[in-house]
Amino acid sequence: MDLFGLLHLDELSHGLANLSMFPFFDMAHYIVSILALREQPGALEVSRVSPLACWFSSMLFCFGGAVLSAVMLAEPAVAPLSNSTGVLLASITWYLVFYCPMDLVYSCAALLPLRLVLSGMKEVTRTWKVLGGVAQAHGKYKDSLLVMIAIGWAKGAGGGLISNFEQLVRGVWKPETNELLKMSYPTKITLIGAVLFALQQTHYLPLKTHHLMLVYTAFTVVNKSRMMLTGSSASPFTVVELAIYKTLFAGHSPYAALTGEVQKARLDQGAANGSTAAAGSRGLGENGATGKNTPVSPVKAQRGSLKAKKESENGDTTNCKKIN
Amino acid sequence: MDLFGLLHLDELSHGLANLSMFPFFDMAHYIVSILALREQPGALEVSRVSPLACWFSSMLFCFGGAVLSAVMLAEPAVAPLSNSTGVLLASITWYLVFYCPMDLVYSCAALLPLRLVLSGMKEVTRTWKVLGGVAQAHGKYKDSLLVMIAIGWAKGAGGGLISNFEQLVRGVWKPETNELLKMSYPTKITLIGAVLFALQQTHYLPLKTHHLMLVYTAFTVVNKSRMMLTGSSASPFTVVELAIYKTLFAGHSPYAALTGEVQKARLDQGAANGSTAAAGSRGLGENGATGKNTPVSPVKAQRGSLKAKKESENGDTTNCKKIN
Amino acid sequence: MDLFGLLHLDELSHGLANLSMFPFFDMAHYIVSILALREQPGALEVSRVSPLACWFSSMLFCFGGAVLSAVMLAEPAVAPLSNSTGVLLASITWYLVFYCPMDLVYSCAALLPLRLVLSGMKEVTRTWKVLGGVAQAHGKYKDSLLVMIAIGWAKGAGGGLISNFEQLVRGVWKPETNELLKMSYPTKITLIGAVLFALQQTHYLPLKTHHLMLVYTAFTVVNKSRMMLTGSSASPFTVVELAIYKTLFAGHSPYAALTGEVQKARLDQGAANGSTAAAGSRGLGENGATGKNTPVSPVKAQRGSLKAKKESENGDTTNCKKIN
């Protein structure tokens, strides 16, 4: 692309592409991931009751992508454990975040300026992980775009995609929600990245790898910083998503009325996410507010509004109908 | 077998064995599978809320057997995705069944005559899948009958066997039931097929492969058609099953009384299945009526009848005892 | 170690190391495992409703370690099925324990003297399994202590670690508990064994393999016999565990108050286990009493004591807040 030469970005992109993730960026990834785990409801209690379950959960947050992609490619799921330095760094981080005297490490890392820098660095590692996954799949399945996207996505957003099973380690089970039913921002941006890198690797996208790395990294870092600073998660894709949704999936079906409601719910949901995502959680943290996007039948939805006030005092997903 | 020569079925069986599943039979399998998904309770709502979760669920219905057998044999679980043509065909089917304007495709495909033909063709693919699984396992584990049966079964009835996890993708979790606890007709017929083909491959069953293919295919197609036409699922195995059950598993145990009740329940269940199976669902659709076969202790069962009326208003599995 | 020579234990340890597990020790492992399954709540009912689910559950109890370690190392999960003799022995055991006329086999095997001998023999197989797992991982991942520990642990205590999924086969789902959140004695002793053998294999522990085998086997057998005979499970590690916990995980955190409560709960729990473990269950049997160790927030815990009497009549984990 001449544009890159024109803007003198060629050297910058080469510099970025040669950047080593180890140890600083990896460290930032571990810190931000384990902070996100600590902010899950109930995680602190688990850390006191069973340090081992807490440690295992932390490892799934840090290496979930590696584990998931290994399972998908029939490679040993324990392989991430053989990366001794990585596991050691992640374990030290886990220990300091959860058990540091006076809670010093958590208090410091949770300060907005530091967290902003760490989150930005974590976004950089996403590019490397997605590209690594796509390249690995490209080596095994030459011409299968779908496999490349799947592995790139799994490697970049594994922690989120296996969140149901990560929660199970901590004794939490929320079957009514998962990252496929309601994608969080990090999962979405990783999917887009996986598609872009897969297209680039198969030469459908006429860009050089390091150029795409620069563009994608810049986008994710800037967007993440904006979201954390403004506290609004007005996702840059909402408009595109809705356009695609209306064109492809709304149709003239007998469920058009329902579809309209769903779209409205999605918009509401998008707005609601704004405040929660700003808390800096990796998207896993949004599970707390999933009552809204659980698939409900239209009939139930109508009755639901009548019962909403009563049920709001209940606060969990079991339907305990009180008939006094 | 001279019988085949006598009946001039030798050529027919050769013709059948050389039949290519691609594209028409595969297509029928995709259509019938995705129709069955669409008829699951809540599936339509999921298709509006999250097309991606719906697509992934559809792929598990279509390629569940391939995924399950790959996991069991430690082969890449993403391999089915690398079959681009298959995934493309299944995806087009998924789109048309769920989002076609005016719901034309679903309305047509759900018509009894067309559905009868498609279901018959789908049954033909079962033979190929079971045989493929058995042969693959035979290549890896020469003399292990059990592995051959397991892989053949997994490949032919994978969608049903992993239904708990397929439902999880759609935010549904029904731990109290699975295909091992209460086998549906398709899972049962596939298991029988896997046993027969495994015995045939290891020469315990003195039949040629193409002859067995003809006999098994004819049996499954005729039986499926009969069940769809008559609307009764008087399973041809009920008598044999009960005989085996009474001989082997009833025993003179102190639980004989309980066993009697269970047998009665199994018979009732068989009769009840008659009406639901006629709807043409692949057996996954029968999950809705599983309250009956959930294992309950005899004591609970007795108390249960007293409480049944009250609990029927509750409608879910949590026991919210109200003490006012 | 000269000590071994001094005590004339060298020959004994050589003799032990050359002991063949097949068929007697394997058989004892199958019997004790399937007895433990039979003593699970609801297992007998499942055995009447679905012999196949019961058989599959039994195989997971007997070969869970092999399956789990195979999955972790990306080896075929069906491989244990290809061990025809083992599966046949386990299946015969399963049949006799669950369906023997007059319940003769269960009645005999459950007698304390016989059960004591069988449990001791089962503990011997643990040594072999842990060492086998560690050695297998050592062959693949030369210098990764963590992988060796993980595989050794998985192979020795697989049935317990996958208990959530084993229960799912029987239609039982208890997400609020697992072996990581609350380790049972067998899981704990296996973890210690895996650590010891991993240290020995990497020469950090200056012991010969057969000497460590003797020491570890003697410890597990004696300890298991003591626990079964005295009916108290005063774990020999409680003191060490509490010391480690207080030093490393209590800290000066703002949650010190909570931590104190948790420690107290752990002690209470230890005492409570005493009576249940004596029943000879493999630790899986303790799931019934997990209401106590479910992670609860400190606020809930305080309210909990007020509500405890009412909720004790409820008996399950759903929080049905009644606001009348």
mmCIF file with all atom_site columns, N, CA and C in Angstrom, chain A residues 268-292:
data_model
loop_
_atom_site.group_PDB
_atom_site.id
_atom_site.type_symbol
_atom_site.label_atom_id
_atom_site.label_alt_id
_atom_site.label_comp_id
_atom_site.label_asym_id
_atom_site.label_entity_id
_atom_site.label_seq_id
_atom_site.pdbx_PDB_ins_code
_atom_site.Cartn_x
_atom_site.Cartn_y
_atom_site.Cartn_z
_atom_site.occupancy
_atom_site.B_iso_or_equiv
_atom_site.pdbx_formal_charge
_atom_site.auth_seq_id
_atom_site.auth_comp_id
_atom_site.auth_asym_id
_atom_site.auth_atom_id
_atom_site.pdbx_PDB_model_num
ATOM 1  N N  . ASP A 1 268 ? -30.998 -1.475  23.350 1.00 0.00 ? 268 ASP A N  1
ATOM 2  C CA . ASP A 1 268 ? -31.002 -1.180  24.791 1.00 0.00 ? 268 ASP A CA 1
ATOM 3  C C  . ASP A 1 268 ? -29.782 -1.789  25.456 1.00 0.00 ? 268 ASP A C  1
ATOM 4  N N  . GLN A 1 269 ? -29.573 -3.044  25.042 1.00 0.00 ? 269 GLN A N  1
ATOM 5  C CA . GLN A 1 269 ? -28.467 -3.798  25.600 1.00 0.00 ? 269 GLN A CA 1
ATOM 6  C C  . GLN A 1 269 ? -27.153 -3.094  25.289 1.00 0.00 ? 269 GLN A C  1
ATOM 7  N N  . GLY A 1 270 ? -26.990 -2.666  24.045 1.00 0.00 ? 270 GLY A N  1
ATOM 8  C CA . GLY A 1 270 ? -25.786 -1.954  23.640 1.00 0.00 ? 270 GLY A CA 1
ATOM 9  C C  . GLY A 1 270 ? -25.556 -0.743  24.527 1.00 0.00 ? 270 GLY A C  1
ATOM 10 N N  . ALA A 1 271 ? -26.630 0.009   24.770 1.00 0.00 ? 271 ALA A N  1
ATOM 11 C CA . ALA A 1 271 ? -26.517 1.194   25.615 1.00 0.00 ? 271 ALA A CA 1
ATOM 12 C C  . ALA A 1 271 ? -26.149 0.803   27.041 1.00 0.00 ? 271 ALA A C  1
ATOM 13 N N  . ALA A 1 272 ? -26.798 -0.281  27.510 1.00 0.00 ? 272 ALA A N  1
ATOM 14 C CA . ALA A 1 272 ? -26.548 -0.715  28.881 1.00 0.00 ? 272 ALA A CA 1
ATOM 15 C C  . ALA A 1 272 ? -25.105 -1.164  29.057 1.00 0.00 ? 272 ALA A C  1
ATOM 16 N N  . ASN A 1 273 ? -24.571 -1.831  28.015 1.00 0.00 ? 273 ASN A N  1
ATOM 17 C CA . ASN A 1 273 ? -23.194 -2.288  28.100 1.00 0.00 ? 273 ASN A CA 1
ATOM 18 C C  . ASN A 1 273 ? -22.242 -1.143  28.332 1.00 0.00 ? 273 ASN A C  1
ATOM 19 N N  . GLY A 1 274 ? -22.626 0.008   27.827 1.00 0.00 ? 274 GLY A N  1
ATOM 20 C CA . GLY A 1 274 ? -21.757 1.172   27.936 1.00 0.00 ? 274 GLY A CA 1
ATOM 21 C C  . GLY A 1 274 ? -21.205 1.351   29.327 1.00 0.00 ? 274 GLY A C  1
ATOM 22 N N  . SER A 1 275 ? -22.078 1.299   30.300 1.00 0.00 ? 275 SER A N  1
ATOM 23 C CA . SER A 1 275 ? -21.628 1.571   31.656 1.00 0.00 ? 275 SER A CA 1
ATOM 24 C C  . SER A 1 275 ? -20.827 0.417   32.248 1.00 0.00 ? 275 SER A C  1
ATOM 25 N N  . THR A 1 276 ? -21.216 -0.830  31.886 1.00 0.00 ? 276 THR A N  1
ATOM 26 C CA . THR A 1 276 ? -20.512 -1.950  32.511 1.00 0.00 ? 276 THR A CA 1
ATOM 27 C C  . THR A 1 276 ? -19.135 -2.154  31.897 1.00 0.00 ? 276 THR A C  1
ATOM 28 N N  . ALA A 1 277 ? -19.061 -2.062  30.559 1.00 0.00 ? 277 ALA A N  1
ATOM 29 C CA . ALA A 1 277 ? -17.789 -2.336  29.896 1.00 0.00 ? 277 ALA A CA 1
ATOM 30 C C  . ALA A 1 277 ? -16.734 -1.335  30.354 1.00 0.00 ? 277 ALA A C  1
ATOM 31 N N  . ALA A 1 278 ? -17.169 -0.126  30.705 1.00 0.00 ? 278 ALA A N  1
ATOM 32 C CA . ALA A 1 278 ? -16.228 0.905   31.113 1.00 0.00 ? 278 ALA A CA 1
ATOM 33 C C  . ALA A 1 278 ? -15.467 0.510   32.366 1.00 0.00 ? 278 ALA A C  1
ATOM 34 N N  . ALA A 1 279 ? -16.004 -0.412  33.107 1.00 0.00 ? 279 ALA A N  1
ATOM 35 C CA . ALA A 1 279 ? -15.323 -0.853  34.315 1.00 0.00 ? 279 ALA A CA 1
ATOM 36 C C  . ALA A 1 279 ? -14.045 -1.608  33.996 1.00 0.00 ? 279 ALA A C  1
ATOM 37 N N  . GLY A 1 280 ? -13.801 -1.824  32.690 1.00 0.00 ? 280 GLY A N  1
ATOM 38 C CA . GLY A 1 280 ? -12.534 -2.403  32.285 1.00 0.00 ? 280 GLY A CA 1
ATOM 39 C C  . GLY A 1 280 ? -12.507 -3.914  32.321 1.00 0.00 ? 280 GLY A C  1
ATOM 40 N N  . SER A 1 281 ? -13.640 -4.531  32.563 1.00 0.00 ? 281 SER A N  1
ATOM 41 C CA . SER A 1 281 ? -13.643 -5.985  32.575 1.00 0.00 ? 281 SER A CA 1
ATOM 42 C C  . SER A 1 281 ? -13.502 -6.467  31.152 1.00 0.00 ? 281 SER A C  1
ATOM 43 N N  . ARG A 1 282 ? -12.963 -7.707  30.991 1.00 0.00 ? 282 ARG A N  1
ATOM 44 C CA . ARG A 1 282 ? -12.700 -8.251  29.668 1.00 0.00 ? 282 ARG A CA 1
ATOM 45 C C  . ARG A 1 282 ? -13.943 -8.773  29.002 1.00 0.00 ? 282 ARG A C  1
ATOM 46 N N  . GLY A 1 283 ? -15.084 -8.382  29.454 1.00 0.00 ? 283 GLY A N  1
ATOM 47 C CA . GLY A 1 283 ? -16.273 -8.892  28.798 1.00 0.00 ? 283 GLY A CA 1
ATOM 48 C C  . GLY A 1 283 ? -16.833 -10.059 29.567 1.00 0.00 ? 283 GLY A C  1
ATOM 49 N N  . LEU A 1 284 ? -15.946 -10.825 30.202 1.00 0.00 ? 284 LEU A N  1
ATOM 50 C CA . LEU A 1 284 ? -16.429 -11.906 31.059 1.00 0.00 ? 284 LEU A CA 1
ATOM 51 C C  . LEU A 1 284 ? -17.212 -11.315 32.215 1.00 0.00 ? 284 LEU A C  1
ATOM 52 N N  . GLY A 1 285 ? -16.800 -10.118 32.583 1.00 0.00 ? 285 GLY A N  1
ATOM 53 C CA . GLY A 1 285 ? -17.418 -9.467  33.725 1.00 0.00 ? 285 GLY A CA 1
ATOM 54 C C  . GLY A 1 285 ? -18.851 -9.079  33.490 1.00 0.00 ? 285 GLY A C  1
ATOM 55 N N  . GLU A 1 286 ? -19.289 -9.162  32.249 1.00 0.00 ? 286 GLU A N  1
ATOM 56 C CA . GLU A 1 286 ? -20.642 -8.711  31.959 1.00 0.00 ? 286 GLU A CA 1
ATOM 57 C C  . GLU A 1 286 ? -21.682 -9.787  32.196 1.00 0.00 ? 286 GLU A C  1
ATOM 58 N N  . ASN A 1 287 ? -21.215 -10.939 32.629 1.00 0.00 ? 287 ASN A N  1
ATOM 59 C CA . ASN A 1 287 ? -22.161 -12.038 32.830 1.00 0.00 ? 287 ASN A CA 1
ATOM 60 C C  . ASN A 1 287 ? -23.195 -11.736 33.892 1.00 0.00 ? 287 ASN A C  1
ATOM 61 N N  . GLY A 1 288 ? -22.841 -10.835 34.784 1.00 0.00 ? 288 GLY A N  1
ATOM 62 C CA . GLY A 1 288 ? -23.759 -10.528 35.868 1.00 0.00 ? 288 GLY A CA 1
ATOM 63 C C  . GLY A 1 288 ? -25.096 -9.996  35.393 1.00 0.00 ? 288 GLY A C  1
ATOM 64 N N  . ALA A 1 289 ? -25.107 -9.359  34.236 1.00 0.00 ? 289 ALA A N  1
ATOM 65 C CA . ALA A 1 289 ? -26.317 -8.677  33.775 1.00 0.00 ? 289 ALA A CA 1
ATOM 66 C C  . ALA A 1 289 ? -26.965 -9.380  32.608 1.00 0.00 ? 289 ALA A C  1
ATOM 67 N N  . THR A 1 290 ? -27.037 -10.707 32.693 1.00 0.00 ? 290 THR A N  1
ATOM 68 C CA . THR A 1 290 ? -27.483 -11.449 31.529 1.00 0.00 ? 290 THR A CA 1
ATOM 69 C C  . THR A 1 290 ? -28.955 -11.780 31.539 1.00 0.00 ? 290 THR A C  1
ATOM 70 N N  . GLY A 1 291 ? -29.634 -11.424 32.573 1.00 0.00 ? 291 GLY A N  1
ATOM 71 C CA . GLY A 1 291 ? -31.070 -11.704 32.607 1.00 0.00 ? 291 GLY A CA 1
ATOM 72 C C  . GLY A 1 291 ? -31.767 -11.171 31.370 1.00 0.00 ? 291 GLY A C  1
ATOM 73 N N  . LYS A 1 292 ? -31.215 -10.080 30.833 1.00 0.00 ? 292 LYS A N  1
ATOM 74 C CA . LYS A 1 292 ? -31.881 -9.402  29.733 1.00 0.00 ? 292 LYS A CA 1
ATOM 75 C C  . LYS A 1 292 ? -31.812 -10.167 28.416 1.00 0.00 ? 292 LYS A C  1
#
